[in-house]
Short mmCIF file of C-alpha atoms in Angstrom, two decimals:
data_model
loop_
_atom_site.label_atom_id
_atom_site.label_comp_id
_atom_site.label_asym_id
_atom_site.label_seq_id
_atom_site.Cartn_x
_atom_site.Cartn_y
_atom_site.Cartn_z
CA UNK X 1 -14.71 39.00 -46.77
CA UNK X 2 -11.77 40.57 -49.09
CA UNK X 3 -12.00 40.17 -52.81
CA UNK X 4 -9.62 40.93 -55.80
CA UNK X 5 -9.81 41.45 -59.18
CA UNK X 6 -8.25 37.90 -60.13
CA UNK X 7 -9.58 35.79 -56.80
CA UNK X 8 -12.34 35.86 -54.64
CA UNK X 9 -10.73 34.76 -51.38
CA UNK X 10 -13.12 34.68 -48.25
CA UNK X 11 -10.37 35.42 -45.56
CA UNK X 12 -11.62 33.43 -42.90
CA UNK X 13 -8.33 32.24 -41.24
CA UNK X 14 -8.72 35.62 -38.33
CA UNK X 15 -12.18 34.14 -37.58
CA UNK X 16 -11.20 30.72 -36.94
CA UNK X 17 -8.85 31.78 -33.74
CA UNK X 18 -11.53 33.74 -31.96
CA UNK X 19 -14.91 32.17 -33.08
CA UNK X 20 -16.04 29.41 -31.23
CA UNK X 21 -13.52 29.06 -27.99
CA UNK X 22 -16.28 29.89 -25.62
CA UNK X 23 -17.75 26.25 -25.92
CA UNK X 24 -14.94 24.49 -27.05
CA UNK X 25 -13.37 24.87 -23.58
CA UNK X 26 -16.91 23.69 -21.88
CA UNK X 27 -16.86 20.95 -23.92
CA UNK X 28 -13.51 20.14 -23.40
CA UNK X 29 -14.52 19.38 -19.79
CA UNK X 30 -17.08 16.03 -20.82
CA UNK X 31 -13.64 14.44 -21.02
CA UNK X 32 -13.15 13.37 -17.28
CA UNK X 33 -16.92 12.77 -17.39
CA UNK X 34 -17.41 10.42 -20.43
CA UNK X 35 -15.24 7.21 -20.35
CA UNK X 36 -12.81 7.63 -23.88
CA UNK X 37 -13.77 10.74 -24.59
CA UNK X 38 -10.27 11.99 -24.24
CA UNK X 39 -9.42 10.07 -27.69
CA UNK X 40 -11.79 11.93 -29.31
CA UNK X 41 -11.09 15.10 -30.23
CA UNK X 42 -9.23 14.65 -34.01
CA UNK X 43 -11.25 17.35 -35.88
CA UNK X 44 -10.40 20.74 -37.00
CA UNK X 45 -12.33 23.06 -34.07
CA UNK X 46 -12.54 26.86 -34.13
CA UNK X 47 -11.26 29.13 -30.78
CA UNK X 48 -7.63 27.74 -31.12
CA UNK X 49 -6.44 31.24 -29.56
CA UNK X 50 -8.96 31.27 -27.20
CA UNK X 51 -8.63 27.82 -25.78
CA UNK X 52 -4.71 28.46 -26.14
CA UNK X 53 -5.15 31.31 -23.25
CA UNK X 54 -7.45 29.42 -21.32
CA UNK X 55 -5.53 26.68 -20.99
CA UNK X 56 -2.41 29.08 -20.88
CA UNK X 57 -3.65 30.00 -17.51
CA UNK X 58 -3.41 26.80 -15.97
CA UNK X 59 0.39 26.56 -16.58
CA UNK X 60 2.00 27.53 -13.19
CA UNK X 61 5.87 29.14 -13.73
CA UNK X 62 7.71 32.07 -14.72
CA UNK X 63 8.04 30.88 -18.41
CA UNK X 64 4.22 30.07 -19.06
CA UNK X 65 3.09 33.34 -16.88
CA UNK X 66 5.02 35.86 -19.79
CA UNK X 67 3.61 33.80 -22.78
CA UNK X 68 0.25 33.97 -20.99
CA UNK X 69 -0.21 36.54 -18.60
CA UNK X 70 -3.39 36.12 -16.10
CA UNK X 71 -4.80 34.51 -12.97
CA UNK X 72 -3.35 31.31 -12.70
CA UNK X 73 -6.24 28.93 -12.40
CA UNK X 74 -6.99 25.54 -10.99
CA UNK X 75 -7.97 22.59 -13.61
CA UNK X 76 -11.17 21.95 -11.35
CA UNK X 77 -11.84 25.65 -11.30
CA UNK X 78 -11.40 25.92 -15.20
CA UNK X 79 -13.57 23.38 -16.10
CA UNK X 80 -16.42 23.70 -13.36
CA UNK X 81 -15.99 21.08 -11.21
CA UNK X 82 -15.07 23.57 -8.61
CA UNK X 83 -15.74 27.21 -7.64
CA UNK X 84 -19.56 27.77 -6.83
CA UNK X 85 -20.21 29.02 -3.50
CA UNK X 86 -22.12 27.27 -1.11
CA UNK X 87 -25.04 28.23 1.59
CA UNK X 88 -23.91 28.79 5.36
CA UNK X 89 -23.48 25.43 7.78
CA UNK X 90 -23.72 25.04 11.16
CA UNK X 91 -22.82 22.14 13.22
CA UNK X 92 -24.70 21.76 16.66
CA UNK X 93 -22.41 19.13 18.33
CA UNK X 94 -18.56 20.22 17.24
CA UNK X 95 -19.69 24.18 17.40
CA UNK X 96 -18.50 24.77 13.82
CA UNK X 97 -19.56 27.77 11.66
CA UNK X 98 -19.05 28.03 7.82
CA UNK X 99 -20.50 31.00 6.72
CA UNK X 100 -19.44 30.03 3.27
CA UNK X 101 -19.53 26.24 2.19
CA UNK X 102 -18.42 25.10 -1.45
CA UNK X 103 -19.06 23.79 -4.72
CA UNK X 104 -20.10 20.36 -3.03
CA UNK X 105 -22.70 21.99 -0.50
CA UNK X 106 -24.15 23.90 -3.53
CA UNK X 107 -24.77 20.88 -5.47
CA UNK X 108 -25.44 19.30 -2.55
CA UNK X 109 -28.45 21.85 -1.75
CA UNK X 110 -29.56 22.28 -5.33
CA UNK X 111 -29.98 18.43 -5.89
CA UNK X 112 -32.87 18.61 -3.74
CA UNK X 113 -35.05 21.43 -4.38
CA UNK X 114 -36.87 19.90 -7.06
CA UNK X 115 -37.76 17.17 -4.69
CA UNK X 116 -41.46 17.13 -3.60
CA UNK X 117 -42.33 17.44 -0.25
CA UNK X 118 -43.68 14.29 1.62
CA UNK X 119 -45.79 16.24 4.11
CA UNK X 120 -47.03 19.56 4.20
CA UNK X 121 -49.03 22.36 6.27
CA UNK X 122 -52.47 21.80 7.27
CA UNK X 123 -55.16 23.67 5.93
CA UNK X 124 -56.06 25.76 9.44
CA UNK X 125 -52.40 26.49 9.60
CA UNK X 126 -51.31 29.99 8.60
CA UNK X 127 -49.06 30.27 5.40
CA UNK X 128 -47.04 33.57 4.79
CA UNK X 129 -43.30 32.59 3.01
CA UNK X 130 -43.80 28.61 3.29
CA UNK X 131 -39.94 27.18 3.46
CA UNK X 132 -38.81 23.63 3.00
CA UNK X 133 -36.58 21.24 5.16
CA UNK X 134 -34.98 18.14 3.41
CA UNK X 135 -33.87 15.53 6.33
CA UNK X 136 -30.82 13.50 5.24
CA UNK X 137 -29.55 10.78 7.05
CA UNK X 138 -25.92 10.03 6.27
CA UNK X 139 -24.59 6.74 6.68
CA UNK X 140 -21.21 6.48 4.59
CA UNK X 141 -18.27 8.29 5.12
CA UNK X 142 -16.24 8.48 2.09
CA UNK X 143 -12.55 7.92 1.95
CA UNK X 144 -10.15 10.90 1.90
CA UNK X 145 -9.68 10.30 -1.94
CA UNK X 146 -12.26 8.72 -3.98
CA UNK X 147 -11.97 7.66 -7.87
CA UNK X 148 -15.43 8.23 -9.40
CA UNK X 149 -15.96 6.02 -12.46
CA UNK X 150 -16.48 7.63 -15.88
CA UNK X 151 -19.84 7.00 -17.64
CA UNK X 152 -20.82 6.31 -20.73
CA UNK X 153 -22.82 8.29 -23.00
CA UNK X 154 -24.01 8.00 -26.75
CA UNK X 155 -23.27 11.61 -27.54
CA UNK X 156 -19.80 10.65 -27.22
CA UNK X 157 -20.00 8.59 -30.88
CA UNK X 158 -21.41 12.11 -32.36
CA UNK X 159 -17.52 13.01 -32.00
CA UNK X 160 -17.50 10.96 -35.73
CA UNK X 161 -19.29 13.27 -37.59
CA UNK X 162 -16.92 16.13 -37.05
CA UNK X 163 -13.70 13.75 -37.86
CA UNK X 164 -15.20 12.57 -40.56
CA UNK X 165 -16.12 15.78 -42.16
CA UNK X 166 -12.10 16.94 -41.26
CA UNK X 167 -11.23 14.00 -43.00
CA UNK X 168 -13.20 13.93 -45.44
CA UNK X 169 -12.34 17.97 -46.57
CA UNK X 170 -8.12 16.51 -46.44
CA UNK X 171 -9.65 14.12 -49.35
CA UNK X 172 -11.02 16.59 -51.07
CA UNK X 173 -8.34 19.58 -50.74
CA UNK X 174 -5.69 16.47 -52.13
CA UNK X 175 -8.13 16.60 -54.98
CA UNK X 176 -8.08 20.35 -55.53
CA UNK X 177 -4.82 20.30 -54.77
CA UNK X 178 -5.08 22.97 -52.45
CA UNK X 179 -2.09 22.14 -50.05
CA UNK X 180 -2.08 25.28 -47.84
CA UNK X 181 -5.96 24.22 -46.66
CA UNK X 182 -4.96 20.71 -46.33
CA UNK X 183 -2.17 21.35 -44.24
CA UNK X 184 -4.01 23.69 -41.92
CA UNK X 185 -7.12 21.33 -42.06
CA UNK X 186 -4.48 18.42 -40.98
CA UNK X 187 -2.99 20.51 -38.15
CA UNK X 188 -5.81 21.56 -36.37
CA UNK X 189 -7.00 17.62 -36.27
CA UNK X 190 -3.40 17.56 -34.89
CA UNK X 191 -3.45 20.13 -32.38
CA UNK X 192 -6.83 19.29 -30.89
CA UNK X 193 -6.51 15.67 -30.48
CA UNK X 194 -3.65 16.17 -28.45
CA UNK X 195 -4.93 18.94 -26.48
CA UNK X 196 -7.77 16.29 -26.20
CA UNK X 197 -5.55 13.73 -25.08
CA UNK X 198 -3.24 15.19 -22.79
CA UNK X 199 -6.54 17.64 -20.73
CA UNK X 200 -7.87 14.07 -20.75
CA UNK X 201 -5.12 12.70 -18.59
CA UNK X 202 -6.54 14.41 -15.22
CA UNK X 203 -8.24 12.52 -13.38
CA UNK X 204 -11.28 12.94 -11.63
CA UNK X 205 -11.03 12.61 -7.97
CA UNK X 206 -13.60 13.62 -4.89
CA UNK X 207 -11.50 14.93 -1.88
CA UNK X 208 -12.11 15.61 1.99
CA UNK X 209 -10.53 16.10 5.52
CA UNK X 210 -10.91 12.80 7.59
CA UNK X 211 -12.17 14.22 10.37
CA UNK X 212 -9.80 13.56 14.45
CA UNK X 213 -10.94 10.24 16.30
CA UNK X 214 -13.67 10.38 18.39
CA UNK X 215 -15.37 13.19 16.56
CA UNK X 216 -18.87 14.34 17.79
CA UNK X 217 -21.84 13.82 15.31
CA UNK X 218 -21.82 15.84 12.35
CA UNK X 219 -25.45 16.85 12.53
CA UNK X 220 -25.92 20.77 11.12
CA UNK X 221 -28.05 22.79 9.04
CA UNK X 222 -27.03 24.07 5.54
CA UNK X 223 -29.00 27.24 5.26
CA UNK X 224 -30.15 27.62 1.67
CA UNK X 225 -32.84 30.58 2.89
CA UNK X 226 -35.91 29.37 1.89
CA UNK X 227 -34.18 25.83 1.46
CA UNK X 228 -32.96 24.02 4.71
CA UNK X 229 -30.92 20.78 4.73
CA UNK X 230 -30.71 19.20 7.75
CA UNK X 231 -27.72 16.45 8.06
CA UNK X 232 -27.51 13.61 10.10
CA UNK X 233 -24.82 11.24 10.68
CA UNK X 234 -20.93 11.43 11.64
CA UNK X 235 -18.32 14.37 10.92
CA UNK X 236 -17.04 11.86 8.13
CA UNK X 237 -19.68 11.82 6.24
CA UNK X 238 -21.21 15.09 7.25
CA UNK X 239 -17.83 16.97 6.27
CA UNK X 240 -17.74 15.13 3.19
CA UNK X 241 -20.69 17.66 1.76
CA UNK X 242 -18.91 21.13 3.95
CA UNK X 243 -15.81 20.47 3.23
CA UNK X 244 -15.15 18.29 0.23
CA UNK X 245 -14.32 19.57 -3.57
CA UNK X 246 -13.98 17.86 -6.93
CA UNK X 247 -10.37 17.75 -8.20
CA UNK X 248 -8.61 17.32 -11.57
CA UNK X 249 -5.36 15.75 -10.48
CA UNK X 250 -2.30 15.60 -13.43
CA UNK X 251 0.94 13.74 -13.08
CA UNK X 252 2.77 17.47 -14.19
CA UNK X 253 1.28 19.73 -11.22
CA UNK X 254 1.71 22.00 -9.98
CA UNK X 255 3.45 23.23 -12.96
CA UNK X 256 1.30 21.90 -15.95
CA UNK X 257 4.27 21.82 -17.94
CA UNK X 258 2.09 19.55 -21.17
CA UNK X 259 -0.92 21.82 -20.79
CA UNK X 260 1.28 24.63 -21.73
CA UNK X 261 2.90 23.09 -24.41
CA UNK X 262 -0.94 22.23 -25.56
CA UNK X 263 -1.24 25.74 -25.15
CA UNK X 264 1.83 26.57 -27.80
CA UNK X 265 0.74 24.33 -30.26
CA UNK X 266 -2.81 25.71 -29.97
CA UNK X 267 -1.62 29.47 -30.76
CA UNK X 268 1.08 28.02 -33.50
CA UNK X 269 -2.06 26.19 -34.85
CA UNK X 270 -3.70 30.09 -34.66
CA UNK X 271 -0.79 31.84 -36.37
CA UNK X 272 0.04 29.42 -38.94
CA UNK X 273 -3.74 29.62 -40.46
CA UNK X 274 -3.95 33.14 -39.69
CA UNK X 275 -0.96 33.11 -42.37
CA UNK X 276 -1.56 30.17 -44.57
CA UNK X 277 -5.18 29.49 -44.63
CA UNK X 278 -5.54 33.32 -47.07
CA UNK X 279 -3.14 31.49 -49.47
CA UNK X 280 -5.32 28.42 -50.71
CA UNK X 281 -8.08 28.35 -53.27
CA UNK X 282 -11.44 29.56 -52.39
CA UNK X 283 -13.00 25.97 -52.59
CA UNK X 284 -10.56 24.95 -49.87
CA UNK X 285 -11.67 27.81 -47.78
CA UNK X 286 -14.89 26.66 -47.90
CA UNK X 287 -14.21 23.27 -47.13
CA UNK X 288 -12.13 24.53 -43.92
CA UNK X 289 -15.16 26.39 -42.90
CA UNK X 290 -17.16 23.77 -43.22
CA UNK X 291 -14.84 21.68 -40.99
CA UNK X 292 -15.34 24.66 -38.30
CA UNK X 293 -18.60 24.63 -38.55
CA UNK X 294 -19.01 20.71 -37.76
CA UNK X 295 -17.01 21.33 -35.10
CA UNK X 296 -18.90 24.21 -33.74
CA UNK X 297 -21.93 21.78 -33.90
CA UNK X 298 -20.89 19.41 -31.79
CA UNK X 299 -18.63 21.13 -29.26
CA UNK X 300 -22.08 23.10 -28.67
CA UNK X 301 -24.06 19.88 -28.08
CA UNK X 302 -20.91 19.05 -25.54
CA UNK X 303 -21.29 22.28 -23.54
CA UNK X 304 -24.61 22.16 -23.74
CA UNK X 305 -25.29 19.11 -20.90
CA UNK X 306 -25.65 19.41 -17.88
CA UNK X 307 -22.74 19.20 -16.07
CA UNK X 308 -23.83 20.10 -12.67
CA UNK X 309 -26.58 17.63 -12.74
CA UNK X 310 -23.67 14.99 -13.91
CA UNK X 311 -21.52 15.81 -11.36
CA UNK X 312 -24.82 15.52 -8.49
CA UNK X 313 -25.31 11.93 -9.45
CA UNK X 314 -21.50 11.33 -9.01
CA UNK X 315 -21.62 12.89 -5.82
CA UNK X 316 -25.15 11.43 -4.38
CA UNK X 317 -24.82 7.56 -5.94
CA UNK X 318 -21.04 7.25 -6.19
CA UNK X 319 -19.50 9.25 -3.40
CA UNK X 320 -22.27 9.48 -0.62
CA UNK X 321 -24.31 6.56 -1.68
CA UNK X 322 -27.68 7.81 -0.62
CA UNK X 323 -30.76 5.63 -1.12
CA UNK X 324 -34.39 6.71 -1.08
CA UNK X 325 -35.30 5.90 2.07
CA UNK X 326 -32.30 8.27 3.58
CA UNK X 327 -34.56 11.34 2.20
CA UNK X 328 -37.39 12.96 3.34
CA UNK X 329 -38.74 16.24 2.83
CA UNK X 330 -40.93 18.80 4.84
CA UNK X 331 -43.16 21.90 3.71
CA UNK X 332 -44.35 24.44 6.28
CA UNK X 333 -45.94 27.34 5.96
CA UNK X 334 -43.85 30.01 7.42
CA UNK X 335 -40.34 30.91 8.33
CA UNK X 336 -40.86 30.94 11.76
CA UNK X 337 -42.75 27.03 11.86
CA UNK X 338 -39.97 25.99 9.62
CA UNK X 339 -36.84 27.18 11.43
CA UNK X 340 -38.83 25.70 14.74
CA UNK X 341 -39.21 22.83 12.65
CA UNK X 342 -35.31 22.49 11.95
CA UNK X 343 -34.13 22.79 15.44
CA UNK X 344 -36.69 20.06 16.26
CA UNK X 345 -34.86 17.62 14.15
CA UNK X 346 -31.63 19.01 15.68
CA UNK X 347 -32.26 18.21 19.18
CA UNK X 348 -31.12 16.96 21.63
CA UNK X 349 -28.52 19.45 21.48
CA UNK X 350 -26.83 22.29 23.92
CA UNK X 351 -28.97 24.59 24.05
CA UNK X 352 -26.42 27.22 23.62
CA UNK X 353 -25.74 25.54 20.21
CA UNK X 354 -29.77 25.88 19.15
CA UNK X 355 -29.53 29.60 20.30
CA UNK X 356 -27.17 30.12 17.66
CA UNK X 357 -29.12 28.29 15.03
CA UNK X 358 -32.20 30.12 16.10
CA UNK X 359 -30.85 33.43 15.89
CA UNK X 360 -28.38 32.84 12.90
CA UNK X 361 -31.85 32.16 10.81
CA UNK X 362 -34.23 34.36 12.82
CA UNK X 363 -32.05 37.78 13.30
CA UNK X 364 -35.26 39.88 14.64
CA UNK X 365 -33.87 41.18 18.39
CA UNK X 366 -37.20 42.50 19.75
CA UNK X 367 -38.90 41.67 23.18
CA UNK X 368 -41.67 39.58 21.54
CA UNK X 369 -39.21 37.82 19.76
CA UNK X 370 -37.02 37.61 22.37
CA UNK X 371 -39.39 35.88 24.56
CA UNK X 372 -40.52 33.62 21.84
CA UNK X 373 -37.28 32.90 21.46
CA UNK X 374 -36.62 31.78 24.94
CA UNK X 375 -39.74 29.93 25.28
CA UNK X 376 -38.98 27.76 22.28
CA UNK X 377 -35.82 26.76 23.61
CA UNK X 378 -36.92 25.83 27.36
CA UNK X 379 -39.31 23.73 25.34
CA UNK X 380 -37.52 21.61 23.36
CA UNK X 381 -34.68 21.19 26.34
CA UNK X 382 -37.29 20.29 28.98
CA UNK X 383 -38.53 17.66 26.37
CA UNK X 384 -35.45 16.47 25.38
CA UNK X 385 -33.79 15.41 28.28
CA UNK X 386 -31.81 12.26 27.83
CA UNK X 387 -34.03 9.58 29.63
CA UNK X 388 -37.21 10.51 27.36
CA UNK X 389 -35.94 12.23 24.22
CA UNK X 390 -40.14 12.67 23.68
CA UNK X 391 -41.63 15.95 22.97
CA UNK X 392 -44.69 18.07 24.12
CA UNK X 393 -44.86 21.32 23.15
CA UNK X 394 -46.92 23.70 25.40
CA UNK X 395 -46.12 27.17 25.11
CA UNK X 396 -48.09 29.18 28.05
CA UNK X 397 -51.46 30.01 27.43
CA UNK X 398 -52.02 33.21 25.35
CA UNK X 399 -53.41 35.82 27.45
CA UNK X 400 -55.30 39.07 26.55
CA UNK X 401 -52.44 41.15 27.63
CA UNK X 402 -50.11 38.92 25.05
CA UNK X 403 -49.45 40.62 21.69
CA UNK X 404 -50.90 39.81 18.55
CA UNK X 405 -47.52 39.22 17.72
CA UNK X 406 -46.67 36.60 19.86
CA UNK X 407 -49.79 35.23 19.66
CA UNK X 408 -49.00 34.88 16.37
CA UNK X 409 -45.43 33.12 16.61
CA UNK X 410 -46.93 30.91 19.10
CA UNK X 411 -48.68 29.41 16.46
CA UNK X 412 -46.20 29.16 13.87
CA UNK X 413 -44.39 27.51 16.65
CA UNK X 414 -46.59 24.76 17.14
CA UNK X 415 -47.64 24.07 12.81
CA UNK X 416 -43.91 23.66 13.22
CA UNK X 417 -43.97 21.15 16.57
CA UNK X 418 -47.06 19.66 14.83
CA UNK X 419 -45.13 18.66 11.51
CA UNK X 420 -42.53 17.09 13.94
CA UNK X 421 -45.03 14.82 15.32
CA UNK X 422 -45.60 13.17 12.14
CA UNK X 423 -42.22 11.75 11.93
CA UNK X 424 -43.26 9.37 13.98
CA UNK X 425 -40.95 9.44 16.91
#
């Protein structure tokens, strides 16, 4: 605050560029999620330098890279519907090997670990790290673009209280006849229903490779440590989680040529109050502030949901279509029982393909494991041969000359053969 002999002036107009733009832009991003949203955004917000580099960034050229120097970003990447990094996938049939999936496999994995388990250890069975494996059975393979519709949410009508309290501090700045707060009051309800309008003109699309004719089964694991996903079904659909990603598509790309004009008006809108806004009576200060701090309100509601979860229903009920009965998940006691457990549910399947799974998740390279290793394996090929695809698993009797060790794995081994029984198959 600044004061003078004649005027108390409360010099907010340097505040008003900075303050705020860390959940305006956030919020900005409920616009491809909440159907007309986009034609909602005529209020006087705070962060107008802030959001003017932000969405400077996006702007792909020579021109918009001097005004605002950075990283260029992608739209999706900006506004979270990209850019998480997913858990490691491998495919048992086609022999491929992500060690890094994507923003899809992460939501993908994370949508399911609240999920309780349908079936878990026995009491006699030993419990050390207990892991979980969520079987999903994939039916539908999404197209190579899909359009998910926009919901609709009450918060949305919220938007009213801070245009209303913008308009309502024009009315009464005409009154005081404070001009200079009016106009800057006027121009940043200007400047941000644009820049409302024209981020809202992306739209929302779910992409993926369609996968060569004649494709092998898509079945893999997504390792998510203690968190396994096992998928089922054909490289279409299966691909759809690996390799798929959200996307903001504009008529302008690459170039972004209206976001960056957005972006000029935003730091115009910056300057101009930074200049102006000093010059008006203190009772239209405080009725600018107030307009701010409506703003602030709400766009902190905005970023506040939960976009993630949002954009998990989109992708399990719009994109993949799973149903209830497609889901099913396992609890088992230790690592050991669970990764036997997920190469159960993998089979039949080269056995040279298992290996990889088996020591991808179990790394140890000792004798006893070694062994254990190899004894696992013989197992579930001898029992899954193609005629009988049926499974009894009988590891050589323990001897006294076998280590604790083994003896040990042995019987993680078969908690984890036992828990495959109970599927029923």
């Amino acid at each position: 605050m600044s004061s003078s002999q004649k005027e108390f002036d409360l010099d907010i107009s340097g505040v008003a560029g900075f303050f705020g733009g860390d959940v305006s832009v956030p919020a900005m991003a409920t616009v491809h999620i909440y159907e007309g949203r986009k034609w909602l955004g005529w209020y006087n917000q705070p962060g107008s330098y802030e959001i003017a580099k932000r969405y400077g960034q996006l702007s792909n050229s020579r021109f918009w890279d001097a005004l605002y120097p950075g990283v260029n970003v992608d739209p999706a990447t900006l506004f979270e519907f990209d850019g998480m990094q997913g858990p490691k996938y491998t495919a048992v049939h086609s022999g491929t090997l992500m060690p890094k999936t994507g923003h899809i496999a992460r939501l993908f994995l994370e949508a399911f670990k609240p999920l309780p388990p349908s079936e878990t250890p026995l009491p006699d069975q030993r419990t050390a790290s207990p892991g979980f494996v969520t079987v999903v059975n994939l039916s539908r393979c999404p197209l190579g673009t899909e359009y998910p519709r926009q919901g609709r949410d009450m918060g949305s009508s919220l938007a009213f209280f801070p245009i209303l309290a913008s308009v309502a501090a024009c009315v009464l700045c005409a009154k005081f006849k404070d001009w200079y707060c009016l106009s800057m009051i006027a121009l940043g309800m200007v400047t941000s229903g644009v820049s409302c309008y024209v981020i809202g003109m992306g739209t929302l699309t779910f992409e993926h490779p369609i996968p060569a004719p004649g494709s092998p089964p898509g079945d893999g694991l997504l390792d998510g440590e203690t968190d396994f996903i096992v998928l089922k079904g054909p490289e279409g659909a299966v691909n759809s989680i690996t390799r798929g990603r959200f996307a903001l598509r504009y008529s302008s790309e690459p170039q972004y040529h209206n976001i960056g004009l957005c972006s000029i008006l935003l730091t115009i809108q910056f300057l101009a109050q930074l200049l102006i806004v000093p010059q008006g009576t203190l009772r239209g200060q405080i009725l600018f502030l107030g307009t701010l701090a409506f703003s602030w309100i709400y766009n902190s509601y905005l970023s506040s949901l939960d976009r993630q979860s949002i954009q998990k229903t989109i992708l399990l009920e719009q994109v993949l279509q799973i149903r209830k009965g497609q889901i099913k998940k396992y609890k088992l006691g230790t690592r050991t029982s669970t990764v036997v457990f997920a190469l159960l549910l993998l089979a039949p399947a080269k056995t040279r393909a298992l290996q990889r799974v088996l020591d991808d998740l179990l790394p140890n390279d000792t004798d006893e494991w070694n062994q254990w290793k190899g004894d696992v394996l013989r197992c579930i090929e001898a029992d899954f041969h193609e005629s009988a695809q049926q499974f009894f698993f009988n590891f050589p009797r323990a001897t006294n000359d076998t280590s604790p060790l083994l003896k040990t794995l042995y019987l993680d081994a078969e908690a984890g053969a036992e828990m495959y029984t109970r599927l029923g198959r």
